[in-house]
Amino acid sequence: DAGVIQSPRHEVTEMGQEVTLRCKPISGHNSLFWYRQTMMRGLELLIYFNNNVPIDDSGMPEDRFSAKMPNASFSTLKIQPSEPRDSAVYFCASTLAGDGGELFFGEGSRLTVL
Amino acid sequence: GENVEQHPSTLSVQEGDSAVIKCTYSDSASNYFPWYKQELGKRPQLIIDIRSNVGEKKDQRIAVTLNKTAKHFSLHITETQPEDSAVYFCAATFNTNAGKSTFGDGTTLTVKP
């Protein structure tokens, strides 16, 4: 398997623009997680899905953030409108819940909002 | 919810010395405790893990210990090498809870040659 695939790897945008980050989990995994990493706040869990259903979105910072998982092989994290404080590395991770627990991370999407 | 505390936040050792990173957790239902290593600019990757029915696990130069009663677990790295320099994260997972992991804040380990 190619692992968790995220796109884009880097995104530079201007404040106010819409940003969409994409994730393809490992085939067969049934849980998907979106994390945000910054120097100040470490690894923050934003939202996670189990069997394509959002389980907990309490980590989503504001209504500007939304996430979807329309099927088992695809998820998006959208920020609209983006702000400079959203600049961070966004990681997607997947696991097979109940089978061990190891999280497999994608390579991350580095977002810079000017 | 689960709360994981990790100490120290930074650790500097001389090559060949040992390094120890400690974590505590709050939820006694957590039953899986992984450690991830994140090199600069890379993704976190699992280096070792331990389950709640085991007290200690070793893999070459790294080991993890778990004290369920006290709700703490530790990572031990012996004979450190410069390539061990990275950020290390502990996590606590309630495996039936959709596999959700709660992470510590990370420890930046620097191994000086």
mmCIF file of C-alpha atoms in Angstrom:
data_model
loop_
_atom_site.group_PDB
_atom_site.id
_atom_site.type_symbol
_atom_site.label_atom_id
_atom_site.label_comp_id
_atom_site.label_asym_id
_atom_site.label_seq_id
_atom_site.Cartn_x
_atom_site.Cartn_y
_atom_site.Cartn_z
ATOM 1 C CA ASP A 1 0.000 0.000 0.000
ATOM 2 C CA ALA A 2 1.207 3.521 -0.752
ATOM 3 C CA GLY A 3 0.345 4.722 2.710
ATOM 4 C CA VAL A 4 -1.787 7.718 3.584
ATOM 5 C CA ILE A 5 -1.708 10.190 0.726
ATOM 6 C CA GLN A 6 -2.234 13.900 1.250
ATOM 7 C CA SER A 7 -2.425 16.748 -1.194
ATOM 8 C CA PRO A 8 -1.270 19.365 -1.696
ATOM 9 C CA ARG A 9 2.078 19.038 0.069
ATOM 10 C CA HIS A 10 2.485 22.795 0.154
ATOM 11 C CA GLU A 11 -0.057 25.542 -0.204
ATOM 12 C CA VAL A 12 0.520 29.265 -0.102
ATOM 13 C CA THR A 13 -2.562 31.413 -0.247
ATOM 14 C CA GLU A 14 -3.786 34.847 0.671
ATOM 15 C CA MET A 15 -5.990 35.671 3.600
ATOM 16 C CA GLY A 16 -9.651 35.224 2.779
ATOM 17 C CA GLN A 17 -9.143 32.509 0.204
ATOM 18 C CA GLU A 18 -10.653 29.046 0.473
ATOM 19 C CA VAL A 19 -8.277 26.175 1.154
ATOM 20 C CA THR A 20 -9.080 22.515 0.581
ATOM 21 C CA LEU A 21 -6.785 19.783 1.850
ATOM 22 C CA ARG A 22 -7.253 16.209 0.695
ATOM 23 C CA CYS A 23 -6.525 12.817 2.163
ATOM 24 C CA LYS A 24 -6.660 9.240 0.956
ATOM 25 C CA PRO A 25 -6.379 6.796 3.878
ATOM 26 C CA ILE A 26 -4.831 3.358 3.720
ATOM 27 C CA SER A 27 -7.197 0.911 2.084
ATOM 28 C CA GLY A 28 -9.072 -1.111 4.698
ATOM 29 C CA HIS A 29 -8.625 1.401 7.493
ATOM 30 C CA ASN A 30 -11.888 2.511 9.062
ATOM 31 C CA SER A 31 -10.833 5.528 11.135
ATOM 32 C CA LEU A 32 -9.424 8.774 9.817
ATOM 33 C CA PHE A 33 -8.021 11.695 11.782
ATOM 34 C CA TRP A 34 -7.114 15.268 10.907
ATOM 35 C CA TYR A 35 -4.371 16.877 13.028
ATOM 36 C CA ARG A 36 -2.875 20.339 12.960
ATOM 37 C CA GLN A 37 0.711 20.883 14.049
ATOM 38 C CA THR A 38 2.260 24.181 15.076
ATOM 39 C CA MET A 39 5.258 25.042 17.217
ATOM 40 C CA MET A 40 3.054 26.690 19.809
ATOM 41 C CA ARG A 41 0.268 24.119 20.096
ATOM 42 C CA GLY A 42 1.888 20.835 19.136
ATOM 43 C CA LEU A 43 -0.283 18.137 17.554
ATOM 44 C CA GLU A 44 -3.948 19.086 17.823
ATOM 45 C CA LEU A 45 -6.715 16.677 16.878
ATOM 46 C CA LEU A 46 -9.232 18.594 14.793
ATOM 47 C CA ILE A 47 -11.765 15.920 13.864
ATOM 48 C CA TYR A 48 -11.997 12.198 13.355
ATOM 49 C CA PHE A 49 -14.214 9.810 11.454
ATOM 50 C CA ASN A 50 -15.087 6.184 11.976
ATOM 51 C CA ASN A 51 -16.647 4.289 9.079
ATOM 52 C CA ASN A 52 -16.976 7.648 7.268
ATOM 53 C CA VAL A 53 -19.061 9.157 10.083
ATOM 54 C CA PRO A 54 -17.729 12.173 12.004
ATOM 55 C CA ILE A 55 -17.333 11.109 15.617
ATOM 56 C CA ASP A 56 -15.864 14.149 17.315
ATOM 57 C CA ASP A 57 -15.281 17.569 15.802
ATOM 58 C CA SER A 58 -14.717 19.386 19.085
ATOM 59 C CA GLY A 59 -11.169 20.198 18.032
ATOM 60 C CA MET A 60 -12.233 22.185 15.000
ATOM 61 C CA PRO A 61 -11.228 25.717 15.943
ATOM 62 C CA GLU A 62 -14.005 27.675 14.295
ATOM 63 C CA ASP A 63 -16.880 27.493 11.874
ATOM 64 C CA ARG A 64 -14.414 28.428 9.171
ATOM 65 C CA PHE A 65 -13.196 24.836 9.341
ATOM 66 C CA SER A 66 -15.184 21.946 7.937
ATOM 67 C CA ALA A 67 -14.378 18.336 7.066
ATOM 68 C CA LYS A 68 -16.074 15.642 5.063
ATOM 69 C CA MET A 69 -15.573 11.989 4.339
ATOM 70 C CA PRO A 70 -17.894 11.069 1.482
ATOM 71 C CA ASN A 71 -16.499 7.547 1.182
ATOM 72 C CA ALA A 72 -13.959 5.225 2.760
ATOM 73 C CA SER A 73 -11.128 6.347 0.505
ATOM 74 C CA PHE A 74 -11.356 10.122 0.595
ATOM 75 C CA SER A 75 -11.600 12.986 3.046
ATOM 76 C CA THR A 76 -11.302 16.759 2.786
ATOM 77 C CA LEU A 77 -10.556 19.515 5.258
ATOM 78 C CA LYS A 78 -11.722 22.927 4.149
ATOM 79 C CA ILE A 79 -10.917 26.349 5.549
ATOM 80 C CA GLN A 80 -13.066 29.215 4.347
ATOM 81 C CA PRO A 81 -12.086 31.999 4.679
ATOM 82 C CA SER A 82 -8.458 31.337 5.590
ATOM 83 C CA GLU A 83 -6.525 33.527 8.022
ATOM 84 C CA PRO A 84 -2.778 33.884 8.721
ATOM 85 C CA ARG A 85 -3.184 32.088 12.068
ATOM 86 C CA ASP A 86 -4.283 28.990 10.157
ATOM 87 C CA SER A 87 -0.726 28.593 8.896
ATOM 88 C CA ALA A 88 0.434 25.159 10.068
ATOM 89 C CA VAL A 89 1.151 21.632 8.925
ATOM 90 C CA TYR A 90 -2.017 19.592 8.611
ATOM 91 C CA PHE A 91 -1.652 15.836 8.971
ATOM 92 C CA CYS A 92 -4.130 13.193 8.030
ATOM 93 C CA ALA A 93 -3.796 9.785 9.709
ATOM 94 C CA SER A 94 -5.656 6.517 9.479
ATOM 95 C CA THR A 95 -5.945 3.296 11.441
ATOM 96 C CA LEU A 96 -7.951 0.127 11.640
ATOM 97 C CA ALA A 97 -9.805 0.658 14.888
ATOM 98 C CA GLY A 98 -9.767 -2.394 17.138
ATOM 99 C CA ASP A 99 -6.829 -3.988 15.330
ATOM 100 C CA GLY A 100 -3.894 -2.559 17.158
ATOM 101 C CA GLY A 101 -4.015 1.168 17.302
ATOM 102 C CA GLU A 102 -0.989 2.363 15.302
ATOM 103 C CA LEU A 103 -1.713 5.593 13.494
ATOM 104 C CA PHE A 104 -0.320 5.914 9.991
ATOM 105 C CA PHE A 105 0.321 9.530 9.097
ATOM 106 C CA GLY A 106 0.434 11.137 5.715
ATOM 107 C CA GLU A 107 3.334 13.399 4.818
ATOM 108 C CA GLY A 108 1.327 16.452 5.751
ATOM 109 C CA SER A 109 0.147 19.579 3.985
ATOM 110 C CA ARG A 110 2.093 22.700 4.863
ATOM 111 C CA LEU A 111 -0.258 25.683 4.669
ATOM 112 C CA THR A 112 0.931 29.265 4.615
ATOM 113 C CA VAL A 113 -1.680 32.002 4.671
ATOM 114 C CA LEU A 114 -0.296 35.436 3.847
ATOM 115 C CA GLY B 1 -11.587 12.988 28.174
ATOM 116 C CA GLU B 2 -8.066 11.628 28.204
ATOM 117 C CA ASN B 3 -5.193 13.928 29.196
ATOM 118 C CA VAL B 4 -1.556 13.051 28.517
ATOM 119 C CA GLU B 5 1.346 14.928 30.056
ATOM 120 C CA GLN B 6 4.878 14.466 28.740
ATOM 121 C CA HIS B 7 8.196 15.467 30.296
ATOM 122 C CA PRO B 8 10.680 16.865 29.647
ATOM 123 C CA SER B 9 9.849 19.161 26.750
ATOM 124 C CA THR B 10 13.511 19.275 25.701
ATOM 125 C CA LEU B 11 16.336 16.866 26.403
ATOM 126 C CA SER B 12 19.962 17.128 25.424
ATOM 127 C CA VAL B 13 22.364 14.208 25.891
ATOM 128 C CA GLN B 14 25.832 13.259 24.817
ATOM 129 C CA GLU B 15 26.205 10.552 22.222
ATOM 130 C CA GLY B 16 26.299 7.173 23.947
ATOM 131 C CA ASP B 17 24.314 8.300 26.972
ATOM 132 C CA SER B 18 20.788 7.165 27.769
ATOM 133 C CA ALA B 19 17.630 9.241 27.358
ATOM 134 C CA VAL B 20 14.384 8.830 29.267
ATOM 135 C CA ILE B 21 11.060 10.469 28.441
ATOM 136 C CA LYS B 22 8.090 10.125 30.765
ATOM 137 C CA CYS B 23 4.341 10.387 30.219
ATOM 138 C CA THR B 24 1.303 10.215 32.451
ATOM 139 C CA TYR B 25 -2.286 9.652 31.409
ATOM 140 C CA SER B 26 -5.597 10.171 33.132
ATOM 141 C CA ASP B 27 -8.100 7.706 31.686
ATOM 142 C CA SER B 28 -7.746 4.203 33.138
ATOM 143 C CA ALA B 29 -9.655 2.859 30.111
ATOM 144 C CA SER B 30 -6.709 3.618 27.803
ATOM 145 C CA ASN B 31 -5.151 0.337 26.763
ATOM 146 C CA TYR B 32 -2.603 1.102 24.056
ATOM 147 C CA PHE B 33 0.422 3.363 24.413
ATOM 148 C CA PRO B 34 2.449 4.136 21.290
ATOM 149 C CA TRP B 35 5.538 6.288 20.885
ATOM 150 C CA TYR B 36 6.124 8.230 17.693
ATOM 151 C CA LYS B 37 9.316 9.796 16.390
ATOM 152 C CA GLN B 38 9.132 12.844 14.178
ATOM 153 C CA GLU B 39 12.245 13.975 12.382
ATOM 154 C CA LEU B 40 12.478 17.545 11.171
ATOM 155 C CA GLY B 41 10.104 18.130 8.282
ATOM 156 C CA LYS B 42 8.798 14.587 8.338
ATOM 157 C CA ARG B 43 5.682 12.821 9.536
ATOM 158 C CA PRO B 44 5.388 11.145 12.966
ATOM 159 C CA GLN B 45 6.165 7.438 12.752
ATOM 160 C CA LEU B 46 5.664 4.679 15.289
ATOM 161 C CA ILE B 47 8.859 3.439 16.911
ATOM 162 C CA ILE B 48 7.515 1.250 19.705
ATOM 163 C CA ASP B 49 4.250 0.577 21.486
ATOM 164 C CA ILE B 50 2.972 -1.245 24.528
ATOM 165 C CA ARG B 51 -0.380 -2.650 25.494
ATOM 166 C CA SER B 52 -2.003 -2.524 28.899
ATOM 167 C CA ASN B 53 -1.394 -6.194 29.657
ATOM 168 C CA VAL B 54 2.394 -5.810 29.375
ATOM 169 C CA GLY B 55 4.794 -4.048 31.726
ATOM 170 C CA GLU B 56 7.838 -3.686 29.511
ATOM 171 C CA LYS B 57 8.830 -4.076 25.896
ATOM 172 C CA LYS B 58 12.233 -3.794 24.211
ATOM 173 C CA ASP B 59 13.364 -3.360 20.651
ATOM 174 C CA GLN B 60 17.127 -3.106 20.317
ATOM 175 C CA ARG B 61 18.154 0.232 21.861
ATOM 176 C CA ILE B 62 14.658 1.382 22.769
ATOM 177 C CA ALA B 63 12.366 0.171 25.505
ATOM 178 C CA VAL B 64 9.061 1.225 26.955
ATOM 179 C CA THR B 65 7.734 0.567 30.444
ATOM 180 C CA LEU B 66 4.156 0.878 31.656
ATOM 181 C CA ASN B 67 2.810 1.234 35.176
ATOM 182 C CA LYS B 68 -0.969 0.940 34.934
ATOM 183 C CA THR B 69 -1.532 1.534 38.610
ATOM 184 C CA ALA B 70 0.292 4.831 38.543
ATOM 185 C CA LYS B 71 -0.900 5.615 34.996
ATOM 186 C CA HIS B 72 2.519 6.391 33.630
ATOM 187 C CA PHE B 73 4.751 5.046 30.910
ATOM 188 C CA SER B 74 8.270 5.846 29.812
ATOM 189 C CA LEU B 75 10.523 5.604 26.771
ATOM 190 C CA HIS B 76 14.126 4.614 27.279
ATOM 191 C CA ILE B 77 16.774 5.016 24.599
ATOM 192 C CA THR B 78 20.200 3.571 25.328
ATOM 193 C CA GLU B 79 23.486 4.251 23.563
ATOM 194 C CA THR B 80 22.030 7.304 21.885
ATOM 195 C CA GLN B 81 23.244 8.306 18.435
ATOM 196 C CA PRO B 82 22.978 11.627 16.575
ATOM 197 C CA GLU B 83 20.284 10.116 14.335
ATOM 198 C CA ASP B 84 18.097 9.700 17.424
ATOM 199 C CA SER B 85 17.735 13.494 17.449
ATOM 200 C CA ALA B 86 14.052 14.205 16.788
ATOM 201 C CA VAL B 87 10.776 15.061 18.493
ATOM 202 C CA TYR B 88 9.222 12.146 20.363
ATOM 203 C CA PHE B 89 5.504 11.953 21.135
ATOM 204 C CA CYS B 90 3.791 9.620 23.537
ATOM 205 C CA ALA B 91 0.113 8.814 23.162
ATOM 206 C CA ALA B 92 -2.663 7.038 25.017
ATOM 207 C CA THR B 93 -5.350 5.216 23.104
ATOM 208 C CA PHE B 94 -8.619 3.595 24.028
ATOM 209 C CA ASN B 95 -8.483 1.106 21.240
ATOM 210 C CA THR B 96 -12.188 0.519 20.906
ATOM 211 C CA ASN B 97 -12.863 4.252 20.695
ATOM 212 C CA ALA B 98 -12.397 4.374 16.941
ATOM 213 C CA GLY B 99 -8.671 4.243 17.616
ATOM 214 C CA LYS B 100 -8.464 7.813 18.866
ATOM 215 C CA SER B 101 -5.073 8.698 20.345
ATOM 216 C CA THR B 102 -4.407 11.546 22.741
ATOM 217 C CA PHE B 103 -0.869 12.872 22.307
ATOM 218 C CA GLY B 104 1.565 14.411 24.723
ATOM 219 C CA ASP B 105 3.133 17.736 23.790
ATOM 220 C CA GLY B 106 6.340 16.147 22.552
ATOM 221 C CA THR B 107 9.986 16.024 23.668
ATOM 222 C CA THR B 108 12.737 17.463 21.512
ATOM 223 C CA LEU B 109 15.735 15.182 21.919
ATOM 224 C CA THR B 110 19.144 16.413 20.846
ATOM 225 C CA VAL B 111 22.053 13.989 20.818
ATOM 226 C CA LYS B 112 25.383 15.768 20.702
ATOM 227 C CA PRO B 113 28.230 13.983 18.927
#
